[in-house]
Amino acid sequence: MNRCTNAFFGGLLAFVAAAPFSLPVAAQQADEVKPNVRQFPKEAKRSELVILVPPTVTVDGKEDRMSPGVRIRDANNNLVLSGTLAGQKLPIRYTRDNIGLVHQVWVLNPEEARQKMPGEDGGGILSNIRSMFDTTPPTDDGNTPYNQLPSYRQQ
């Protein structure tokens, strides 16, 4: 029972004949690959991480702990175990869980490390807007004359 038809072999022959012409195009596209810049959540903070003895870590020089379900992604966005990164000083973005433990960690590649997130520039329009809504209460050092004290509205 010969089930192969000439139409199958004709289609296969056309595919094999066209394959060498598509290879140079794929090779050109591979040369233009740039490092992937990932999108991080808004609440992700930038920091420097050193994993001591898991689950103990230091975040910006302060000792901290990782959550039991911590997810660590390396610069290529692959999941890695915390033990493989022990003792290394890594630039990261991270988020915390509901009880304050480090829960998600992204190790930054060089392109992401150069990139700044909104609000990290230390100036500009965002800092001006923040200063307009500064809610720190006025303070008195004890030496302020009475006529220069802040006044509060009585209701």
C-alpha positions as a Python dict, from the first residue, in 0.01 Angstrom:
ca = {
    (1, 'M'): (0, 0, 0),
    (2, 'N'): (191, 292, -130),
    (3, 'R'): (31, 604, 22),
    (4, 'C'): (291, 855, -84),
    (5, 'T'): (183, 1049, -387),
    (6, 'N'): (372, 1250, -639),
    (7, 'A'): (210, 1567, -497),
    (8, 'F'): (378, 1502, -161),
    (9, 'F'): (720, 1458, -317),
    (10, 'G'): (667, 1763, -539),
    (11, 'G'): (586, 1978, -234),
    (12, 'L'): (884, 1841, -46),
    (13, 'L'): (1113, 1912, -340),
    (14, 'A'): (985, 2272, -362),
    (15, 'F'): (1048, 2322, 12),
    (16, 'V'): (1403, 2185, -5),
    (17, 'A'): (1479, 2395, -313),
    (18, 'A'): (1360, 2716, -141),
    (19, 'A'): (1546, 2652, 187),
    (20, 'P'): (1895, 2771, 76),
    (21, 'F'): (1755, 3108, -32),
    (22, 'S'): (1597, 3178, 307),
    (23, 'L'): (1911, 3102, 510),
    (24, 'P'): (2105, 3423, 434),
    (25, 'V'): (1805, 3632, 542),
    (26, 'A'): (1793, 3449, 876),
    (27, 'A'): (2168, 3499, 921),
    (28, 'Q'): (2135, 3874, 863),
    (29, 'Q'): (1862, 3902, 1123),
    (30, 'A'): (2072, 3714, 1380),
    (31, 'D'): (2356, 3968, 1343),
    (32, 'E'): (2126, 4258, 1435),
    (33, 'V'): (2016, 4115, 1772),
    (34, 'K'): (2056, 4361, 2060),
    (35, 'P'): (2035, 4286, 2431),
    (36, 'N'): (1677, 4243, 2541),
    (37, 'V'): (1547, 4526, 2761),
    (38, 'R'): (1273, 4384, 2983),
    (39, 'Q'): (973, 4572, 3114),
    (40, 'F'): (969, 4577, 3495),
    (41, 'P'): (670, 4640, 3721),
    (42, 'K'): (629, 4997, 3846),
    (43, 'E'): (695, 4890, 4204),
    (44, 'A'): (1028, 4722, 4115),
    (45, 'K'): (1315, 4897, 4290),
    (46, 'R'): (1672, 4917, 4169),
    (47, 'S'): (1938, 4787, 4402),
    (48, 'E'): (2253, 4581, 4444),
    (49, 'L'): (2218, 4224, 4573),
    (50, 'V'): (2463, 3985, 4735),
    (51, 'I'): (2334, 3639, 4823),
    (52, 'L'): (2507, 3520, 5140),
    (53, 'V'): (2363, 3186, 5253),
    (54, 'P'): (2016, 3143, 5104),
    (55, 'P'): (1763, 3274, 5210),
    (56, 'T'): (1985, 3546, 5363),
    (57, 'V'): (2085, 3826, 5127),
    (58, 'T'): (2207, 4183, 5145),
    (59, 'V'): (2014, 4448, 4954),
    (60, 'D'): (2208, 4777, 4932),
    (61, 'G'): (2433, 4660, 5214),
    (62, 'K'): (2147, 4580, 5455),
    (63, 'E'): (2079, 4222, 5554),
    (64, 'D'): (1744, 4091, 5431),
    (65, 'R'): (1566, 3764, 5353),
    (66, 'M'): (1418, 3609, 5040),
    (67, 'S'): (1068, 3468, 5039),
    (68, 'P'): (1024, 3088, 5017),
    (69, 'G'): (890, 3121, 4660),
    (70, 'V'): (1151, 3367, 4535),
    (71, 'R'): (1195, 3387, 4157),
    (72, 'I'): (1537, 3499, 4038),
    (73, 'R'): (1586, 3571, 3669),
    (74, 'D'): (1936, 3618, 3528),
    (75, 'A'): (2042, 3868, 3260),
    (76, 'N'): (1906, 3635, 2988),
    (77, 'N'): (1567, 3611, 3167),
    (78, 'N'): (1623, 3247, 3269),
    (79, 'L'): (1518, 3126, 3612),
    (80, 'V'): (1821, 3050, 3829),
    (81, 'L'): (1869, 2909, 4177),
    (82, 'S'): (1995, 3138, 4449),
    (83, 'G'): (2290, 2911, 4531),
    (84, 'T'): (2443, 2962, 4187),
    (85, 'L'): (2469, 3337, 4249),
    (86, 'A'): (2606, 3318, 4605),
    (87, 'G'): (2879, 3569, 4683),
    (88, 'Q'): (2836, 3778, 4367),
    (89, 'K'): (2753, 4149, 4375),
    (90, 'L'): (2472, 4190, 4121),
    (91, 'P'): (2280, 4494, 3992),
    (92, 'I'): (1911, 4405, 4019),
    (93, 'R'): (1551, 4517, 4016),
    (94, 'Y'): (1334, 4353, 4279),
    (95, 'T'): (989, 4345, 4433),
    (96, 'R'): (875, 4237, 4778),
    (97, 'D'): (586, 4016, 4886),
    (98, 'N'): (306, 4107, 5130),
    (99, 'I'): (518, 4056, 5440),
    (100, 'G'): (823, 4244, 5312),
    (101, 'L'): (1048, 3962, 5191),
    (102, 'V'): (1234, 3984, 4859),
    (103, 'H'): (1009, 3792, 4618),
    (104, 'Q'): (1100, 3866, 4253),
    (105, 'V'): (1455, 3947, 4138),
    (106, 'W'): (1578, 4042, 3792),
    (107, 'V'): (1955, 4052, 3739),
    (108, 'L'): (2019, 4339, 3501),
    (109, 'N'): (2209, 4303, 3176),
    (110, 'P'): (2443, 4593, 3077),
    (111, 'E'): (2175, 4763, 2863),
    (112, 'E'): (1920, 4755, 3147),
    (113, 'A'): (2179, 4874, 3399),
    (114, 'R'): (2237, 5189, 3189),
    (115, 'Q'): (1864, 5253, 3150),
    (116, 'K'): (1691, 5465, 3413),
    (117, 'M'): (1333, 5416, 3521),
    (118, 'P'): (1100, 5716, 3559),
    (119, 'G'): (1170, 5896, 3885),
    (120, 'E'): (1534, 5781, 3906),
    (121, 'D'): (1679, 6079, 3723),
    (122, 'G'): (1701, 6288, 4042),
    (123, 'G'): (1549, 6595, 3882),
    (124, 'G'): (1327, 6723, 3609),
    (125, 'I'): (952, 6752, 3596),
    (126, 'L'): (879, 6455, 3823),
    (127, 'S'): (1083, 6594, 4110),
    (128, 'N'): (915, 6935, 4069),
    (129, 'I'): (572, 6774, 4089),
    (130, 'R'): (675, 6572, 4395),
    (131, 'S'): (800, 6887, 4569),
    (132, 'M'): (465, 7061, 4507),
    (133, 'F'): (281, 6786, 4695),
    (134, 'D'): (532, 6747, 4977),
    (135, 'T'): (327, 6673, 5286),
    (136, 'T'): (591, 6718, 5556),
    (137, 'P'): (439, 6922, 5836),
    (138, 'P'): (604, 7250, 5936),
    (139, 'T'): (828, 7217, 6240),
    (140, 'D'): (932, 7459, 6511),
    (141, 'D'): (1285, 7455, 6647),
    (142, 'G'): (1188, 7663, 6951),
    (143, 'N'): (1367, 7976, 6832),
    (144, 'T'): (1109, 8095, 6577),
    (145, 'P'): (945, 8430, 6665),
    (146, 'Y'): (572, 8412, 6734),
    (147, 'N'): (471, 8617, 6430),
    (148, 'Q'): (663, 8380, 6198),
    (149, 'L'): (507, 8057, 6330),
    (150, 'P'): (289, 7866, 6082),
    (151, 'S'): (-81, 7926, 6126),
    (152, 'Y'): (-336, 7647, 6127),
    (153, 'R'): (-701, 7682, 6038),
    (154, 'Q'): (-944, 7618, 6319),
    (155, 'Q'): (-1265, 7437, 6235),
}
